[in-house]
Amino acid sequence: MSRRPVLLTVEDDPTVGRVIARDLRRRYGQAYRVVRAQNGPEALEALRELTVRSEATALILADYRMPGMNGIDFLERAMDLAPRARRVLLTAYADTDAAIRAVNDVDLDHYLLKPWDPPEEQLYPVLDELLETWAAGSRPGFDGINIIGHQWCATTQALKEFLASNQIPYRHLQGEDARALAQAAGIGDDAALPVLVMDDGVVLSRPSLRDVAERCGLATTAGSPFYDVVVVGGGPAGLGAAVYAASEGLRTLLVERAGVGGQAGRSSRIENYLGFPHGVSGADLAQRAREQVLRFGVEVITTAEAVGLEARGDGRVVRFSDGTEVTAHAVVLSTGVWWARLPADGAEQLAGLGVYYGAAAHEAAGCKDQDVYIVGAANSAGQAALHFAEYAKRVVMLVRGPDLRRRMSEYLVTRIEAHPSIDVRTCTEVTTCAGDGHLERITVTDTRDGRTEELPADRLFVFIGAQPPTDWLSDAFLRDDRGFLLTGPALLDDDGRPPRTWPLSRSPYHLESSVPGVFVAGDVRAESVKRVASAVGEGAMAITLIHRYLEAT
């Protein structure tokens, strides 16, 4: 455990309290931390603080005869704050009847008569057994953020995805643990949810992602008004561009709305990326890349949404939703793509409430022993299916086309076909999503004969299509009919001439957009290869072209 579990003693007589603490430290001081309190209210406040700070309380020893709040009343209230702790009442001989009744009334684990001399015979054997029982059923200590929120809550889901994408440890508490922490943190109203309890005990009710980022020490605004290169988007292409730019001496700002890694960072395992013969998780690859950009001195800001980009003289100005802006010699657009929305009745209303777009690897653990449905037939869907199959009772892939091989790599198809827990339903599309407050059932339609079938479903993960997030760019940026950015040769007409709006005598460089000095890398670029390796390569190539652009201006 990262922090020693606590043994809490409650005794109003200071002399007796010191003796109790001395005996406990003598036997258990190496493995446990002893905390003393002199009365019930003081001990309850200590328990609240311990619970909020995610410090485990293993054992509570409370004296029966205390003014204001006796030991039985205290232990009854302590159950709500530390339900897993073992509870011991300290009594005098005259109070044994009350102690015996407390065994049933407050689920007391044991009572001890004072004094217990020698402790080796009268104290330690009892506590040894109680601590062994506690340790067998306890959870490891946790240094991270605790989330209290409804399972079927889109805001809770967004917070979990943000923390996961930024490699910030967290756990989503449910049931008894959530109730205990909520009481300790003073949360009495569901309207306050979701709540984040930080590892230092600070409680954030319904925080924005920006609030969370700042509390976690992530930068949310640029530290300078000017850079050599601004990279918008922290997926593989953006990370590749940032690494090469900074390593070559360019002052670089990397801008990301959520967390580094992009869609690749959410992948459970990438097995066809050069240099990783046994595969690598998207989270691991993203974390390695983040460490690399920071080592080269890249400035990274998160929860920063770019809302405008324009040329002002020799500068390229990126405007953000908070009203700030930065200027750079050149810009790399590497915003990747978003999953297309599922065109099924009711799907939009249940987004985040059982219908999810993409899936981070951590989501699989919450699907234990469930039936999981995955819509899609490309590599991302295949990787998710294999990962979820390690946890879920059954994974059903719903594929609109006649087979998987049209868009999915053969190594994934082979493994999916051989997996006993994965079913593939081809020529199938989801036409309806329904449920009361969260997804409960879906209707699927056979595209060959129109037959429909209603299936019970708690979770549906969608991996279809790709929507480039380019609406925030002005009309000066030319796009194809799907919104992907045109670059280089794709901007030229049949006679090899650039568009009329192109202001320079030379033609656009290969990855250069219709606005000089703004380059495009990765999935957001029209006709790009939708693979991690190619995205990283385009990011590196963009920096080479930026050097050429800067030398020519």
Coordinates of C-alpha atoms in Angstrom, one line a residue:
M1 CA 0.0 0.0 0.0
S2 CA 1.2 3.5 -0.8
R3 CA 0.0 4.7 2.6
R4 CA -0.2 2.7 5.8
P5 CA -3.7 1.9 7.0
V6 CA -4.9 3.6 10.1
L7 CA -5.6 2.2 13.6
L8 CA -7.9 4.8 15.2
T9 CA -8.2 5.0 19.0
V10 CA -10.9 7.0 20.9
E11 CA -10.3 7.5 24.6
D12 CA -11.1 10.6 26.7
D13 CA -8.5 9.8 29.4
P14 CA -5.2 11.1 28.0
T15 CA -3.1 8.7 30.1
V16 CA -5.1 5.7 29.0
G17 CA -5.0 7.0 25.4
R18 CA -1.2 7.1 25.5
V19 CA -1.0 3.6 26.8
I20 CA -3.3 2.3 24.1
A21 CA -1.3 4.0 21.4
R22 CA 2.0 2.8 22.9
D23 CA 0.8 -0.9 22.8
L24 CA -0.5 -0.6 19.3
R25 CA 2.7 1.0 17.9
R26 CA 4.8 -1.6 19.6
R27 CA 3.1 -4.4 17.7
Y28 CA 1.8 -2.8 14.6
G29 CA 3.8 0.4 14.0
Q30 CA 5.7 -0.9 11.0
A31 CA 2.5 -1.7 9.0
Y32 CA -0.1 0.7 10.4
R33 CA -0.4 4.3 11.5
V34 CA -1.9 5.0 14.9
V35 CA -4.3 8.0 15.1
R36 CA -5.6 9.2 18.5
A37 CA -8.8 11.1 19.3
Q38 CA -10.2 12.1 22.8
N39 CA -13.9 12.0 22.0
G40 CA -16.5 10.9 19.5
P41 CA -16.9 14.1 17.5
E42 CA -13.2 14.5 17.2
A43 CA -12.8 10.9 16.0
L44 CA -15.7 11.3 13.5
E45 CA -13.9 14.4 12.0
A46 CA -10.7 12.4 11.8
L47 CA -12.6 9.6 10.0
R48 CA -14.1 12.0 7.6
E49 CA -10.7 13.4 6.7
L50 CA -9.1 10.0 6.4
T51 CA -11.9 8.8 4.1
V52 CA -11.8 11.9 1.9
R53 CA -8.0 11.5 1.5
S54 CA -8.6 7.8 0.6
E55 CA -6.7 6.6 3.6
A56 CA -7.9 3.2 4.7
T57 CA -9.0 2.8 8.3
A58 CA -8.4 -0.8 9.3
L59 CA -9.4 -0.8 13.0
I60 CA -11.3 1.4 15.4
L61 CA -11.0 1.0 19.2
A62 CA -13.4 3.2 21.2
D63 CA -13.9 3.5 24.9
Y64 CA -17.4 2.9 26.1
R65 CA -17.6 5.6 28.8
M66 CA -17.0 8.9 27.1
P67 CA -18.8 12.2 27.8
G68 CA -21.2 13.5 25.2
M69 CA -21.1 10.5 22.9
N70 CA -20.4 7.0 24.3
G71 CA -18.4 4.4 22.4
I72 CA -21.4 2.5 21.1
D73 CA -23.0 5.6 19.6
F74 CA -19.7 6.6 18.1
L75 CA -19.1 3.2 16.5
E76 CA -22.6 3.2 15.1
R77 CA -21.9 6.5 13.3
A78 CA -18.4 5.5 12.3
M79 CA -19.9 2.6 10.3
D80 CA -21.2 5.0 7.7
L81 CA -17.8 6.6 7.3
A82 CA -15.6 3.5 7.4
P83 CA -17.8 0.5 6.7
R84 CA -14.9 -1.9 6.2
A85 CA -13.1 -1.1 9.4
R86 CA -13.1 -3.6 12.3
R87 CA -14.8 -2.2 15.4
V88 CA -13.7 -2.9 19.0
L89 CA -15.3 -1.5 22.2
L90 CA -13.1 -0.9 25.2
T91 CA -15.0 -1.5 28.4
A92 CA -14.7 -2.0 32.2
Y93 CA -16.0 -5.1 33.8
A94 CA -19.2 -3.4 34.9
D95 CA -20.1 -2.5 31.3
T96 CA -19.9 -6.0 29.8
D97 CA -23.7 -6.2 29.4
A98 CA -23.7 -3.1 27.3
A99 CA -20.8 -4.4 25.2
I100 CA -22.6 -7.7 24.6
R101 CA -25.7 -5.9 23.4
A102 CA -23.5 -3.7 21.1
V103 CA -22.3 -6.8 19.3
N104 CA -25.7 -7.1 17.7
D105 CA -26.8 -3.4 17.8
V106 CA -23.9 -1.9 15.9
D107 CA -22.3 -5.0 14.4
L108 CA -19.5 -4.8 16.9
D109 CA -16.6 -7.2 16.0
H110 CA -15.2 -7.5 19.6
Y111 CA -15.1 -6.0 23.0
L112 CA -12.0 -5.8 25.3
L113 CA -11.9 -5.4 29.0
K114 CA -9.5 -2.9 30.5
P115 CA -6.8 -3.3 31.5
W116 CA -5.3 -5.9 29.1
D117 CA -2.1 -6.7 30.8
P118 CA -0.1 -8.4 29.4
P119 CA -1.1 -7.2 25.8
E120 CA 0.7 -10.3 24.3
E121 CA -2.0 -12.4 25.8
Q122 CA -5.1 -10.2 26.2
L123 CA -4.8 -7.7 23.3
Y124 CA -2.6 -8.7 20.4
P125 CA -4.2 -12.2 19.6
V126 CA -7.6 -10.5 19.3
L127 CA -6.4 -7.6 17.1
D128 CA -4.2 -9.9 15.0
E129 CA -7.3 -11.9 14.0
L130 CA -9.3 -8.8 13.3
L131 CA -6.6 -7.2 11.2
E132 CA -6.1 -10.4 9.2
T133 CA -9.8 -10.5 8.4
W134 CA -9.7 -6.8 7.4
A135 CA -6.6 -7.3 5.2
A136 CA -8.2 -10.3 3.4
G137 CA -11.2 -8.2 2.3
S138 CA -9.6 -4.8 1.9
R139 CA -8.6 -3.0 -1.3
P140 CA -5.1 -1.7 -1.9
G141 CA -4.4 1.9 -0.9
F142 CA -5.2 4.4 -3.7
D143 CA -3.3 7.6 -4.5
G144 CA -5.5 9.3 -7.1
I145 CA -8.9 10.9 -7.7
N146 CA -12.2 9.4 -6.5
I147 CA -15.2 10.0 -8.6
I148 CA -18.7 9.9 -7.1
G149 CA -21.4 10.0 -9.8
H150 CA -24.2 8.0 -11.4
Q151 CA -23.1 5.3 -13.7
W152 CA -25.5 6.5 -16.4
C153 CA -24.4 10.1 -16.5
A154 CA -22.8 11.7 -19.5
T155 CA -21.0 14.2 -17.4
T156 CA -19.5 11.5 -15.2
Q157 CA -18.4 9.7 -18.4
A158 CA -16.8 12.8 -19.8
L159 CA -14.8 13.3 -16.6
K160 CA -13.6 9.7 -16.6
E161 CA -12.5 9.9 -20.3
F162 CA -10.6 13.2 -19.6
L163 CA -8.7 11.7 -16.6
A164 CA -7.9 8.5 -18.5
S165 CA -6.7 10.3 -21.6
N166 CA -4.4 12.4 -19.5
Q167 CA -3.0 9.4 -17.6
I168 CA -4.4 10.7 -14.2
P169 CA -5.2 7.9 -11.8
Y170 CA -8.8 7.7 -10.7
R171 CA -11.5 5.3 -9.6
H172 CA -15.2 5.5 -10.0
L173 CA -16.8 4.5 -6.7
Q174 CA -20.1 2.8 -6.5
G175 CA -22.3 1.4 -3.7
E176 CA -21.1 1.4 -0.1
D177 CA -17.7 3.0 -0.9
A178 CA -19.4 5.9 -2.7
R179 CA -21.9 6.5 0.1
A180 CA -19.2 6.5 2.7
L181 CA -17.0 8.9 0.8
A182 CA -20.0 11.1 0.0
Q183 CA -20.9 11.4 3.7
A184 CA -17.3 12.1 4.7
A185 CA -17.1 14.8 2.0
G186 CA -20.4 16.4 3.2
I187 CA -22.3 15.6 -0.1
G188 CA -25.9 15.2 0.7
D189 CA -27.6 16.1 -2.5
D190 CA -27.5 14.2 -5.9
A191 CA -27.6 17.6 -7.6
A192 CA -24.0 18.1 -6.5
L193 CA -22.9 15.0 -8.5
P194 CA -20.7 14.2 -10.1
V195 CA -18.1 15.0 -7.5
L196 CA -14.4 14.6 -7.7
V197 CA -12.5 14.1 -4.4
M198 CA -8.9 14.9 -5.1
D199 CA -6.0 13.0 -3.5
D200 CA -5.4 16.0 -1.2
G201 CA -9.0 15.9 0.1
V202 CA -10.3 18.9 -2.0
V203 CA -13.8 18.3 -3.2
L204 CA -14.9 19.5 -6.7
S205 CA -18.7 19.4 -7.4
R206 CA -19.7 19.3 -11.0
P207 CA -16.4 20.7 -12.2
S208 CA -15.6 21.7 -15.7
L209 CA -12.8 19.9 -17.5
R210 CA -10.7 23.0 -17.2
D211 CA -11.2 23.1 -13.4
V212 CA -10.0 19.5 -13.2
A213 CA -7.0 20.2 -15.5
E214 CA -5.9 23.1 -13.5
R215 CA -6.3 21.3 -10.2
C216 CA -4.3 18.4 -11.6
G217 CA -1.4 20.8 -12.5
L218 CA -2.1 20.7 -16.3
A219 CA -1.5 24.0 -18.2
T220 CA -4.7 25.4 -19.8
T221 CA -3.4 28.6 -21.3
A222 CA -0.3 29.4 -23.3
G223 CA 2.6 30.9 -21.4
S224 CA 3.7 33.2 -24.3
P225 CA 2.0 35.2 -27.1
F226 CA 4.4 33.9 -29.8
Y227 CA 5.9 30.6 -30.9
D228 CA 7.7 29.3 -33.9
V229 CA 5.2 26.5 -34.4
V230 CA 1.8 25.8 -32.9
V231 CA 0.5 22.3 -33.2
V232 CA -3.3 22.0 -32.9
G233 CA -4.2 18.4 -31.9
G234 CA -2.4 15.9 -29.7
G235 CA -2.8 12.6 -31.5
P236 CA 0.0 10.7 -33.2
A237 CA 0.5 13.3 -36.0
G238 CA 0.5 16.2 -33.6
L239 CA 2.9 14.5 -31.2
G240 CA 5.2 13.5 -34.0
A241 CA 5.2 17.1 -35.3
A242 CA 5.8 18.5 -31.8
V243 CA 8.8 16.2 -31.1
Y244 CA 10.5 16.9 -34.4
A245 CA 9.8 20.7 -34.2
A246 CA 11.2 21.0 -30.6
S247 CA 14.1 18.7 -31.2
E248 CA 15.2 20.9 -34.1
G249 CA 15.2 24.1 -32.0
L250 CA 11.7 25.5 -32.8
R251 CA 9.8 26.9 -29.9
T252 CA 6.7 24.8 -30.0
L253 CA 3.2 24.9 -28.4
L254 CA 1.0 21.8 -28.5
V255 CA -2.7 22.4 -28.1
E256 CA -5.1 19.7 -27.1
R257 CA -8.8 19.8 -26.2
A258 CA -8.9 16.6 -24.0
G259 CA -5.7 14.6 -23.7
V260 CA -2.7 13.5 -25.7
G261 CA -3.0 10.4 -27.9
G262 CA -6.1 11.1 -29.9
Q263 CA -8.1 8.0 -30.9
A264 CA -4.9 5.9 -31.0
G265 CA -4.4 6.8 -27.3
R266 CA -7.8 5.1 -26.5
S267 CA -6.9 1.9 -28.3
S268 CA -6.5 -1.2 -26.1
R269 CA -3.6 -2.5 -28.2
I270 CA -1.8 -1.4 -31.3
E271 CA 0.0 -4.5 -32.8
N272 CA 1.2 -3.3 -36.2
Y273 CA 3.3 -0.3 -35.1
L274 CA 6.9 -0.6 -36.0
G275 CA 9.2 -1.4 -33.1
F276 CA 6.7 -3.0 -30.8
P277 CA 6.7 -6.7 -31.7
H278 CA 4.3 -7.6 -28.9
G279 CA 2.1 -4.6 -29.4
V280 CA 1.6 -1.5 -27.3
S281 CA -1.5 0.0 -25.7
G282 CA -2.6 3.3 -26.9
A283 CA -2.3 4.8 -23.4
D284 CA 1.3 3.6 -23.1
L285 CA 2.2 4.9 -26.5
A286 CA 0.6 8.3 -25.7
Q287 CA 2.3 8.5 -22.3
R288 CA 5.7 7.7 -23.9
A289 CA 5.1 10.4 -26.5
R290 CA 4.0 12.9 -23.9
E291 CA 7.2 12.4 -21.9
Q292 CA 9.1 12.8 -25.1
V293 CA 7.6 16.1 -26.1
L294 CA 8.1 17.5 -22.6
R295 CA 11.7 16.3 -22.5
F296 CA 12.3 18.3 -25.7
G297 CA 10.7 21.4 -24.1
V298 CA 7.4 21.5 -25.9
E299 CA 4.8 23.5 -24.0
V300 CA 1.5 21.5 -23.8
I301 CA -1.9 23.0 -22.9
T302 CA -5.1 21.1 -22.5
T303 CA -8.8 21.9 -22.4
A304 CA -7.9 24.6 -24.9
E305 CA -10.4 24.7 -27.8
A306 CA -9.2 26.4 -31.0
V307 CA -12.0 28.4 -32.6
G308 CA -10.2 30.4 -35.2
L309 CA -7.1 30.5 -37.4
E310 CA -6.1 33.3 -39.7
A311 CA -3.1 34.9 -41.4
R312 CA -2.0 38.3 -40.1
G313 CA 1.0 39.4 -42.2
D314 CA 3.8 36.9 -41.6
G315 CA 2.1 35.5 -38.5
R316 CA -0.5 32.8 -38.2
V317 CA -2.9 33.5 -35.3
V318 CA -4.8 30.8 -33.4
R319 CA -7.7 32.0 -31.4
F320 CA -9.1 30.1 -28.4
S321 CA -12.6 29.8 -26.9
D322 CA -11.6 31.6 -23.8
G323 CA -10.8 34.7 -25.8
T324 CA -7.0 34.3 -25.8
E325 CA -4.8 33.9 -28.9
V326 CA -1.3 33.0 -29.9
T327 CA 0.8 33.9 -33.0
A328 CA 3.3 31.6 -34.7
H329 CA 5.4 31.5 -37.8
A330 CA 3.7 28.3 -38.8
V331 CA 0.9 26.0 -37.7
V332 CA 0.3 22.3 -37.9
L333 CA -3.3 21.1 -37.9
S334 CA -3.5 17.6 -36.6
T335 CA -6.9 17.5 -35.0
G336 CA -7.7 13.9 -36.2
V337 CA -11.3 12.8 -36.6
W338 CA -14.3 12.1 -34.5
W339 CA -16.4 9.1 -34.7
A340 CA -19.5 9.6 -36.8
R341 CA -22.8 9.7 -34.9
L342 CA -24.9 6.6 -35.0
P343 CA -28.0 7.2 -37.3
A344 CA -30.4 5.3 -35.1
D345 CA -33.6 6.5 -33.5
G346 CA -32.8 7.4 -29.8
A347 CA -29.1 7.1 -30.1
E348 CA -28.4 10.8 -29.7
Q349 CA -30.5 11.0 -26.5
L350 CA -28.6 8.0 -25.0
A351 CA -25.1 9.3 -25.9
G352 CA -23.0 8.8 -22.8
L353 CA -25.8 6.8 -21.2
G354 CA -25.0 3.5 -22.7
V355 CA -24.2 4.6 -26.2
Y356 CA -20.5 5.5 -26.5
Y357 CA -18.4 6.7 -29.3
G358 CA -15.1 4.9 -29.2
A359 CA -13.9 3.3 -26.1
A360 CA -10.9 3.7 -23.8
A361 CA -9.3 0.5 -22.6
H362 CA -10.4 1.2 -19.0
E363 CA -14.1 0.9 -20.0
A364 CA -13.7 -2.9 -20.4
A365 CA -13.4 -3.6 -16.7
G366 CA -16.8 -2.2 -16.1
C367 CA -18.4 -4.6 -18.6
K368 CA -17.5 -7.8 -16.6
D369 CA -20.0 -10.6 -17.3
Q370 CA -22.1 -8.4 -19.6
D371 CA -23.0 -8.6 -23.3
V372 CA -21.3 -5.8 -25.1
Y373 CA -22.2 -4.6 -28.6
I374 CA -19.7 -3.0 -30.9
V375 CA -20.7 -1.2 -34.1
G376 CA -18.0 -1.0 -36.7
A377 CA -15.7 -3.0 -38.9
A378 CA -12.3 -1.2 -39.0
N379 CA -9.2 -1.8 -36.9
S380 CA -10.4 0.3 -34.0
A381 CA -13.5 -1.8 -33.7
G382 CA -11.6 -5.1 -33.9
Q383 CA -9.0 -4.0 -31.3
A384 CA -11.9 -3.0 -29.0
A385 CA -13.7 -6.3 -29.5
L386 CA -10.7 -8.4 -28.6
H387 CA -10.0 -6.3 -25.5
F388 CA -13.6 -6.3 -24.3
A389 CA -13.8 -10.0 -24.8
E390 CA -11.3 -10.5 -22.0
Y391 CA -13.8 -9.1 -19.5
A392 CA -17.3 -9.3 -21.0
K393 CA -19.4 -12.5 -21.1
R394 CA -19.9 -12.0 -24.8
V395 CA -19.0 -9.4 -27.4
V396 CA -21.2 -9.0 -30.5
M397 CA -19.8 -7.1 -33.5
L398 CA -22.5 -5.5 -35.6
V399 CA -21.2 -5.0 -39.1
R400 CA -23.1 -3.4 -41.9
G401 CA -21.1 -5.0 -44.7
P402 CA -20.9 -8.7 -45.7
D403 CA -17.6 -9.4 -44.0
L404 CA -14.8 -7.9 -41.8
R405 CA -11.9 -8.2 -44.3
R406 CA -12.9 -5.2 -46.4
R407 CA -11.6 -2.6 -43.9
M408 CA -9.9 -4.6 -41.1
S409 CA -6.3 -5.9 -41.0
E410 CA -6.1 -9.7 -41.5
Y411 CA -4.3 -10.3 -38.2
L412 CA -7.3 -8.9 -36.3
V413 CA -9.8 -10.7 -38.4
T414 CA -8.1 -14.0 -37.8
R415 CA -8.1 -13.5 -34.0
I416 CA -11.7 -12.4 -33.9
E417 CA -12.9 -15.4 -35.9
A418 CA -11.0 -17.7 -33.5
H419 CA -12.2 -16.1 -30.3
P420 CA -15.0 -18.1 -28.6
S421 CA -16.5 -15.0 -26.9
I422 CA -16.9 -12.8 -30.0
D423 CA -19.8 -13.1 -32.3
V424 CA -19.9 -11.3 -35.7
R425 CA -23.2 -10.3 -37.2
T426 CA -22.7 -9.1 -40.8
C427 CA -25.2 -7.2 -42.9
T428 CA -26.6 -5.8 -39.7
E429 CA -27.3 -2.2 -38.6
V430 CA -28.6 -0.7 -35.5
T431 CA -31.9 1.2 -36.2
T432 CA -33.2 2.0 -32.7
C433 CA -31.7 2.6 -29.2
A434 CA -34.1 2.7 -26.3
G435 CA -34.2 2.7 -22.5
D436 CA -35.4 4.6 -19.5
G437 CA -32.6 6.9 -18.5
H438 CA -30.0 4.7 -20.0
L439 CA -29.6 2.1 -22.8
E440 CA -31.6 -1.0 -22.2
R441 CA -32.3 -2.4 -25.7
I442 CA -31.5 -2.0 -29.3
T443 CA -33.2 -3.0 -32.5
V444 CA -31.1 -4.4 -35.3
T445 CA -32.1 -4.7 -38.9
D446 CA -30.8 -7.2 -41.5
T447 CA -29.8 -5.1 -44.5
R448 CA -30.5 -8.1 -46.9
D449 CA -34.1 -8.8 -46.1
G450 CA -35.2 -6.0 -43.7
R451 CA -35.9 -8.3 -40.8
T452 CA -35.7 -6.7 -37.4
E453 CA -34.8 -8.0 -33.9
E454 CA -34.9 -6.4 -30.5
L455 CA -32.0 -7.2 -28.2
P456 CA -31.3 -6.4 -24.6
A457 CA -28.3 -4.2 -24.3
D458 CA -26.6 -2.1 -21.6
R459 CA -23.6 -0.8 -23.6
L460 CA -23.1 -0.1 -27.3
F461 CA -19.8 1.2 -28.5
V462 CA -19.7 2.9 -31.9
F463 CA -16.7 2.9 -34.2
I464 CA -18.2 4.0 -37.5
G465 CA -17.1 6.6 -40.1
A466 CA -15.0 9.6 -39.4
Q467 CA -16.0 13.3 -39.1
P468 CA -13.1 15.8 -39.4
P469 CA -13.4 18.6 -36.8
T470 CA -12.9 21.5 -39.3
D471 CA -16.0 23.6 -38.8
W472 CA -14.0 26.1 -36.8
L473 CA -11.9 27.0 -39.7
S474 CA -12.8 29.7 -42.2
D475 CA -13.7 29.3 -45.8
A476 CA -10.1 30.1 -46.7
F477 CA -9.3 26.5 -45.8
L478 CA -10.4 24.3 -48.7
R479 CA -11.9 21.0 -47.9
D480 CA -13.3 18.0 -49.8
D481 CA -17.0 17.2 -49.8
R482 CA -16.7 15.4 -46.4
G483 CA -14.9 18.2 -44.7
F484 CA -11.3 16.9 -44.8
L485 CA -8.6 19.5 -45.5
L486 CA -7.1 19.6 -48.9
T487 CA -3.3 20.0 -49.1
G488 CA -0.5 20.1 -51.7
P489 CA -1.3 18.4 -55.0
A490 CA -4.9 18.1 -54.1
L491 CA -5.3 21.9 -54.2
L492 CA -4.1 22.1 -57.8
D493 CA -6.5 22.0 -60.8
D494 CA -6.2 19.8 -63.8
D495 CA -3.6 22.1 -65.3
G496 CA -1.5 22.0 -62.1
R497 CA -2.4 25.5 -61.0
P498 CA -3.1 26.4 -57.4
P499 CA -6.5 28.0 -56.4
R500 CA -7.2 31.6 -57.2
T501 CA -7.0 32.5 -53.5
W502 CA -3.4 31.2 -53.3
P503 CA -1.2 34.3 -52.7
L504 CA 2.3 33.0 -53.6
S505 CA 4.1 32.4 -56.8
R506 CA 5.1 28.8 -55.8
S507 CA 2.7 25.9 -55.5
P508 CA 1.6 24.6 -52.1
Y509 CA 4.0 22.2 -50.4
H510 CA 2.8 18.6 -50.1
L511 CA 1.2 18.9 -46.7
E512 CA 0.4 22.7 -46.9
S513 CA -3.2 23.8 -46.8
S514 CA -4.8 26.5 -48.9
V515 CA -3.5 29.0 -46.4
P516 CA 0.4 29.3 -46.7
G517 CA 2.2 28.4 -43.5
V518 CA -0.6 26.2 -42.2
F519 CA 0.2 22.5 -42.7
V520 CA -2.0 19.5 -42.1
A521 CA -1.0 16.1 -40.8
G522 CA -2.8 12.9 -39.9
D523 CA -6.4 11.8 -40.3
V524 CA -7.9 15.3 -40.8
R525 CA -6.0 15.6 -44.1
A526 CA -7.9 14.5 -47.2
E527 CA -6.6 11.2 -48.7
S528 CA -4.4 10.4 -45.7
V529 CA -3.7 6.8 -44.7
K530 CA -5.6 6.2 -41.5
R531 CA -2.8 4.4 -39.6
V532 CA -0.7 5.5 -36.5
A533 CA 2.6 5.1 -38.3
S534 CA 1.6 7.2 -41.3
A535 CA 0.2 9.9 -38.9
V536 CA 3.5 10.1 -37.0
G537 CA 5.4 10.3 -40.4
E538 CA 3.2 13.1 -41.6
G539 CA 3.8 15.0 -38.4
A540 CA 7.6 14.7 -38.9
M541 CA 7.3 15.6 -42.6
A542 CA 5.2 18.7 -41.8
I543 CA 8.2 20.1 -39.8
T544 CA 10.6 19.5 -42.7
L545 CA 8.2 21.5 -44.9
I546 CA 7.9 24.2 -42.3
H547 CA 11.7 24.6 -42.4
R548 CA 11.4 25.0 -46.1
Y549 CA 8.6 27.5 -45.7
L550 CA 10.5 29.6 -43.2
E551 CA 13.6 29.7 -45.3
A552 CA 11.6 31.0 -48.2
T553 CA 9.8 33.7 -46.3

